[in-house]
Amino acid sequence: MNDQTLLRELDHLMTDLSAEMPEHREFFSSYPNETIDDKYEIFRGYCNIRPPKPVSDDFLMRQDAVLQELLTRRNVVNFSELSPVKSQLYLWQGDITLLATDGIVNAANSDMLGCTQANHDCIDNAIHTRAGIQLRLACHEFMMKLGHKEPMGKARITSGYNLPSQYVLHTVGPYIDSRGVTPIKEDLLRSAYRSCLKVADDHQLDSLAFCCISTGEFHYPNEEAAKVAIETVEEYLRTTGSDLKVVFNVFLDKDREIYEKLLDD
């Protein structure tokens, strides 16, 4: 797909989304709308706020073609390119939506529908946008069956759709308020990691990449969260005999430095 075709297809998608949600046209009219990146951001914003309702096959076909074309223009990193820092453990810094592993972990909220704030800079937003709106629809389907908000410390698995990874594992970590990290919150974070590991093994995944669950928007202190992550993963691999290969994915330099230090001990 050349640039002109990609621009045209993005325009088609934006027109369809705008027709669905005319109340947001004025908001997005303030966005730049010239380049591929400009148009992608408008498309992304509409997808972020779009409720989980049926969509036409034609829209999905166009969306998938656009997302797959954009993926070819990004620097995807295959798991086979990574080197372990310990047996079965890997550390990689970068955008998790560029990592081609069997599965990646999404730090979800209890609604499990992805970030609904237009163009918000969080991992939940990035994963849902790059996967396509099918991911929100799939999450909505199992949430309707569940009938209530997703509890903390559990894990669910969906297809990765247009991501380079085959699956997305969704987990809700604990939110840290003014009381700080309590034993219950620490146990919930451990449970989130264990649940993802078990789901990955149950579905016979060979590799799984964890984001830094509960840090950032959920305010779990970075170093404490990293300790829980490493301890829980190492204990699980040791006690279960699992062959799963685990990537600790970090985005910030400070998290990379924390993990490097802890994994070197």
mmCIF file with all atom_site columns, C-alpha atoms in Angstrom, residues 96-171:
data_model
loop_
_atom_site.group_PDB
_atom_site.id
_atom_site.type_symbol
_atom_site.label_atom_id
_atom_site.label_alt_id
_atom_site.label_comp_id
_atom_site.label_asym_id
_atom_site.label_entity_id
_atom_site.label_seq_id
_atom_site.pdbx_PDB_ins_code
_atom_site.Cartn_x
_atom_site.Cartn_y
_atom_site.Cartn_z
_atom_site.occupancy
_atom_site.B_iso_or_equiv
_atom_site.pdbx_formal_charge
_atom_site.auth_seq_id
_atom_site.auth_comp_id
_atom_site.auth_asym_id
_atom_site.auth_atom_id
_atom_site.pdbx_PDB_model_num
ATOM 1  C CA . ILE A 1 96  ? 5.159   -3.545  23.697 1.00 0.00 ? 96  ILE A CA 1
ATOM 2  C CA . THR A 1 97  ? 2.956   -3.241  20.596 1.00 0.00 ? 97  THR A CA 1
ATOM 3  C CA . LEU A 1 98  ? 6.136   -3.760  18.553 1.00 0.00 ? 98  LEU A CA 1
ATOM 4  C CA . LEU A 1 99  ? 7.145   -6.984  20.280 1.00 0.00 ? 99  LEU A CA 1
ATOM 5  C CA . ALA A 1 100 ? 6.329   -10.220 18.460 1.00 0.00 ? 100 ALA A CA 1
ATOM 6  C CA . THR A 1 101 ? 5.912   -12.799 21.216 1.00 0.00 ? 101 THR A CA 1
ATOM 7  C CA . ASP A 1 102 ? 3.237   -15.448 21.631 1.00 0.00 ? 102 ASP A CA 1
ATOM 8  C CA . GLY A 1 103 ? 1.500   -13.187 24.125 1.00 0.00 ? 103 GLY A CA 1
ATOM 9  C CA . ILE A 1 104 ? 1.732   -9.754  25.700 1.00 0.00 ? 104 ILE A CA 1
ATOM 10 C CA . VAL A 1 105 ? 0.153   -8.609  28.953 1.00 0.00 ? 105 VAL A CA 1
ATOM 11 C CA . ASN A 1 106 ? -2.126  -5.589  29.046 1.00 0.00 ? 106 ASN A CA 1
ATOM 12 C CA . ALA A 1 107 ? -2.496  -3.650  32.292 1.00 0.00 ? 107 ALA A CA 1
ATOM 13 C CA . ALA A 1 108 ? -6.263  -3.239  32.065 1.00 0.00 ? 108 ALA A CA 1
ATOM 14 C CA . ASN A 1 109 ? -8.817  -1.450  34.195 1.00 0.00 ? 109 ASN A CA 1
ATOM 15 C CA . SER A 1 110 ? -11.782 -3.195  35.791 1.00 0.00 ? 110 SER A CA 1
ATOM 16 C CA . ASP A 1 111 ? -14.096 -2.374  32.862 1.00 0.00 ? 111 ASP A CA 1
ATOM 17 C CA . MET A 1 112 ? -11.729 -4.385  30.622 1.00 0.00 ? 112 MET A CA 1
ATOM 18 C CA . LEU A 1 113 ? -12.729 -2.398  27.532 1.00 0.00 ? 113 LEU A CA 1
ATOM 19 C CA . GLY A 1 114 ? -9.517  -0.510  26.926 1.00 0.00 ? 114 GLY A CA 1
ATOM 20 C CA . CYS A 1 115 ? -8.775  3.136   27.588 1.00 0.00 ? 115 CYS A CA 1
ATOM 21 C CA . THR A 1 116 ? -11.720 5.327   26.550 1.00 0.00 ? 116 THR A CA 1
ATOM 22 C CA . GLN A 1 117 ? -9.854  8.643   26.662 1.00 0.00 ? 117 GLN A CA 1
ATOM 23 C CA . ALA A 1 118 ? -9.001  9.861   23.178 1.00 0.00 ? 118 ALA A CA 1
ATOM 24 C CA . ASN A 1 119 ? -5.277  9.558   22.412 1.00 0.00 ? 119 ASN A CA 1
ATOM 25 C CA . HIS A 1 120 ? -4.347  8.931   26.035 1.00 0.00 ? 120 HIS A CA 1
ATOM 26 C CA . ASP A 1 121 ? -0.725  7.933   26.568 1.00 0.00 ? 121 ASP A CA 1
ATOM 27 C CA . CYS A 1 122 ? -1.179  4.618   28.379 1.00 0.00 ? 122 CYS A CA 1
ATOM 28 C CA . ILE A 1 123 ? -0.431  1.016   27.501 1.00 0.00 ? 123 ILE A CA 1
ATOM 29 C CA . ASP A 1 124 ? -4.121  0.043   27.528 1.00 0.00 ? 124 ASP A CA 1
ATOM 30 C CA . ASN A 1 125 ? -4.795  2.685   24.879 1.00 0.00 ? 125 ASN A CA 1
ATOM 31 C CA . ALA A 1 126 ? -1.820  1.676   22.743 1.00 0.00 ? 126 ALA A CA 1
ATOM 32 C CA . ILE A 1 127 ? -2.626  -2.044  22.777 1.00 0.00 ? 127 ILE A CA 1
ATOM 33 C CA . HIS A 1 128 ? -6.306  -1.602  21.943 1.00 0.00 ? 128 HIS A CA 1
ATOM 34 C CA . THR A 1 129 ? -5.592  0.899   19.165 1.00 0.00 ? 129 THR A CA 1
ATOM 35 C CA . ARG A 1 130 ? -2.933  -1.200  17.447 1.00 0.00 ? 130 ARG A CA 1
ATOM 36 C CA . ALA A 1 131 ? -4.988  -4.389  17.815 1.00 0.00 ? 131 ALA A CA 1
ATOM 37 C CA . GLY A 1 132 ? -8.093  -2.829  16.274 1.00 0.00 ? 132 GLY A CA 1
ATOM 38 C CA . ILE A 1 133 ? -11.627 -2.379  17.516 1.00 0.00 ? 133 ILE A CA 1
ATOM 39 C CA . GLN A 1 134 ? -12.171 -6.156  17.496 1.00 0.00 ? 134 GLN A CA 1
ATOM 40 C CA . LEU A 1 135 ? -10.257 -6.278  20.767 1.00 0.00 ? 135 LEU A CA 1
ATOM 41 C CA . ARG A 1 136 ? -12.773 -4.052  22.553 1.00 0.00 ? 136 ARG A CA 1
ATOM 42 C CA . LEU A 1 137 ? -15.624 -6.088  21.071 1.00 0.00 ? 137 LEU A CA 1
ATOM 43 C CA . ALA A 1 138 ? -14.062 -9.340  22.304 1.00 0.00 ? 138 ALA A CA 1
ATOM 44 C CA . CYS A 1 139 ? -13.529 -7.888  25.773 1.00 0.00 ? 139 CYS A CA 1
ATOM 45 C CA . HIS A 1 140 ? -17.101 -6.593  25.822 1.00 0.00 ? 140 HIS A CA 1
ATOM 46 C CA . GLU A 1 141 ? -18.395 -10.056 24.971 1.00 0.00 ? 141 GLU A CA 1
ATOM 47 C CA . PHE A 1 142 ? -16.738 -11.755 27.911 1.00 0.00 ? 142 PHE A CA 1
ATOM 48 C CA . MET A 1 143 ? -17.587 -8.867  30.247 1.00 0.00 ? 143 MET A CA 1
ATOM 49 C CA . MET A 1 144 ? -21.259 -9.194  29.327 1.00 0.00 ? 144 MET A CA 1
ATOM 50 C CA . LYS A 1 145 ? -21.063 -12.877 30.241 1.00 0.00 ? 145 LYS A CA 1
ATOM 51 C CA . LEU A 1 146 ? -19.247 -12.046 33.475 1.00 0.00 ? 146 LEU A CA 1
ATOM 52 C CA . GLY A 1 147 ? -21.919 -9.554  34.511 1.00 0.00 ? 147 GLY A CA 1
ATOM 53 C CA . HIS A 1 148 ? -19.724 -7.436  36.781 1.00 0.00 ? 148 HIS A CA 1
ATOM 54 C CA . LYS A 1 149 ? -16.413 -5.608  36.811 1.00 0.00 ? 149 LYS A CA 1
ATOM 55 C CA . GLU A 1 150 ? -13.262 -7.674  36.477 1.00 0.00 ? 150 GLU A CA 1
ATOM 56 C CA . PRO A 1 151 ? -11.670 -8.473  39.857 1.00 0.00 ? 151 PRO A CA 1
ATOM 57 C CA . MET A 1 152 ? -8.051  -7.564  40.491 1.00 0.00 ? 152 MET A CA 1
ATOM 58 C CA . GLY A 1 153 ? -5.446  -10.284 40.162 1.00 0.00 ? 153 GLY A CA 1
ATOM 59 C CA . LYS A 1 154 ? -7.197  -12.410 37.520 1.00 0.00 ? 154 LYS A CA 1
ATOM 60 C CA . ALA A 1 155 ? -6.287  -12.849 33.846 1.00 0.00 ? 155 ALA A CA 1
ATOM 61 C CA . ARG A 1 156 ? -8.153  -13.313 30.578 1.00 0.00 ? 156 ARG A CA 1
ATOM 62 C CA . ILE A 1 157 ? -6.872  -14.035 27.093 1.00 0.00 ? 157 ILE A CA 1
ATOM 63 C CA . THR A 1 158 ? -7.954  -12.761 23.690 1.00 0.00 ? 158 THR A CA 1
ATOM 64 C CA . SER A 1 159 ? -6.536  -12.758 20.204 1.00 0.00 ? 159 SER A CA 1
ATOM 65 C CA . GLY A 1 160 ? -3.980  -10.069 19.428 1.00 0.00 ? 160 GLY A CA 1
ATOM 66 C CA . TYR A 1 161 ? -5.764  -9.283  16.139 1.00 0.00 ? 161 TYR A CA 1
ATOM 67 C CA . ASN A 1 162 ? -3.533  -6.759  14.323 1.00 0.00 ? 162 ASN A CA 1
ATOM 68 C CA . LEU A 1 163 ? -0.720  -6.810  16.866 1.00 0.00 ? 163 LEU A CA 1
ATOM 69 C CA . PRO A 1 164 ? 2.495   -8.696  16.072 1.00 0.00 ? 164 PRO A CA 1
ATOM 70 C CA . SER A 1 165 ? 1.811   -10.888 19.115 1.00 0.00 ? 165 SER A CA 1
ATOM 71 C CA . GLN A 1 166 ? -0.692  -13.692 18.753 1.00 0.00 ? 166 GLN A CA 1
ATOM 72 C CA . TYR A 1 167 ? -2.488  -13.130 22.056 1.00 0.00 ? 167 TYR A CA 1
ATOM 73 C CA . VAL A 1 168 ? -3.206  -10.425 24.612 1.00 0.00 ? 168 VAL A CA 1
ATOM 74 C CA . LEU A 1 169 ? -3.570  -11.358 28.270 1.00 0.00 ? 169 LEU A CA 1
ATOM 75 C CA . HIS A 1 170 ? -5.585  -8.818  30.239 1.00 0.00 ? 170 HIS A CA 1
ATOM 76 C CA . THR A 1 171 ? -5.135  -8.344  33.971 1.00 0.00 ? 171 THR A CA 1
#
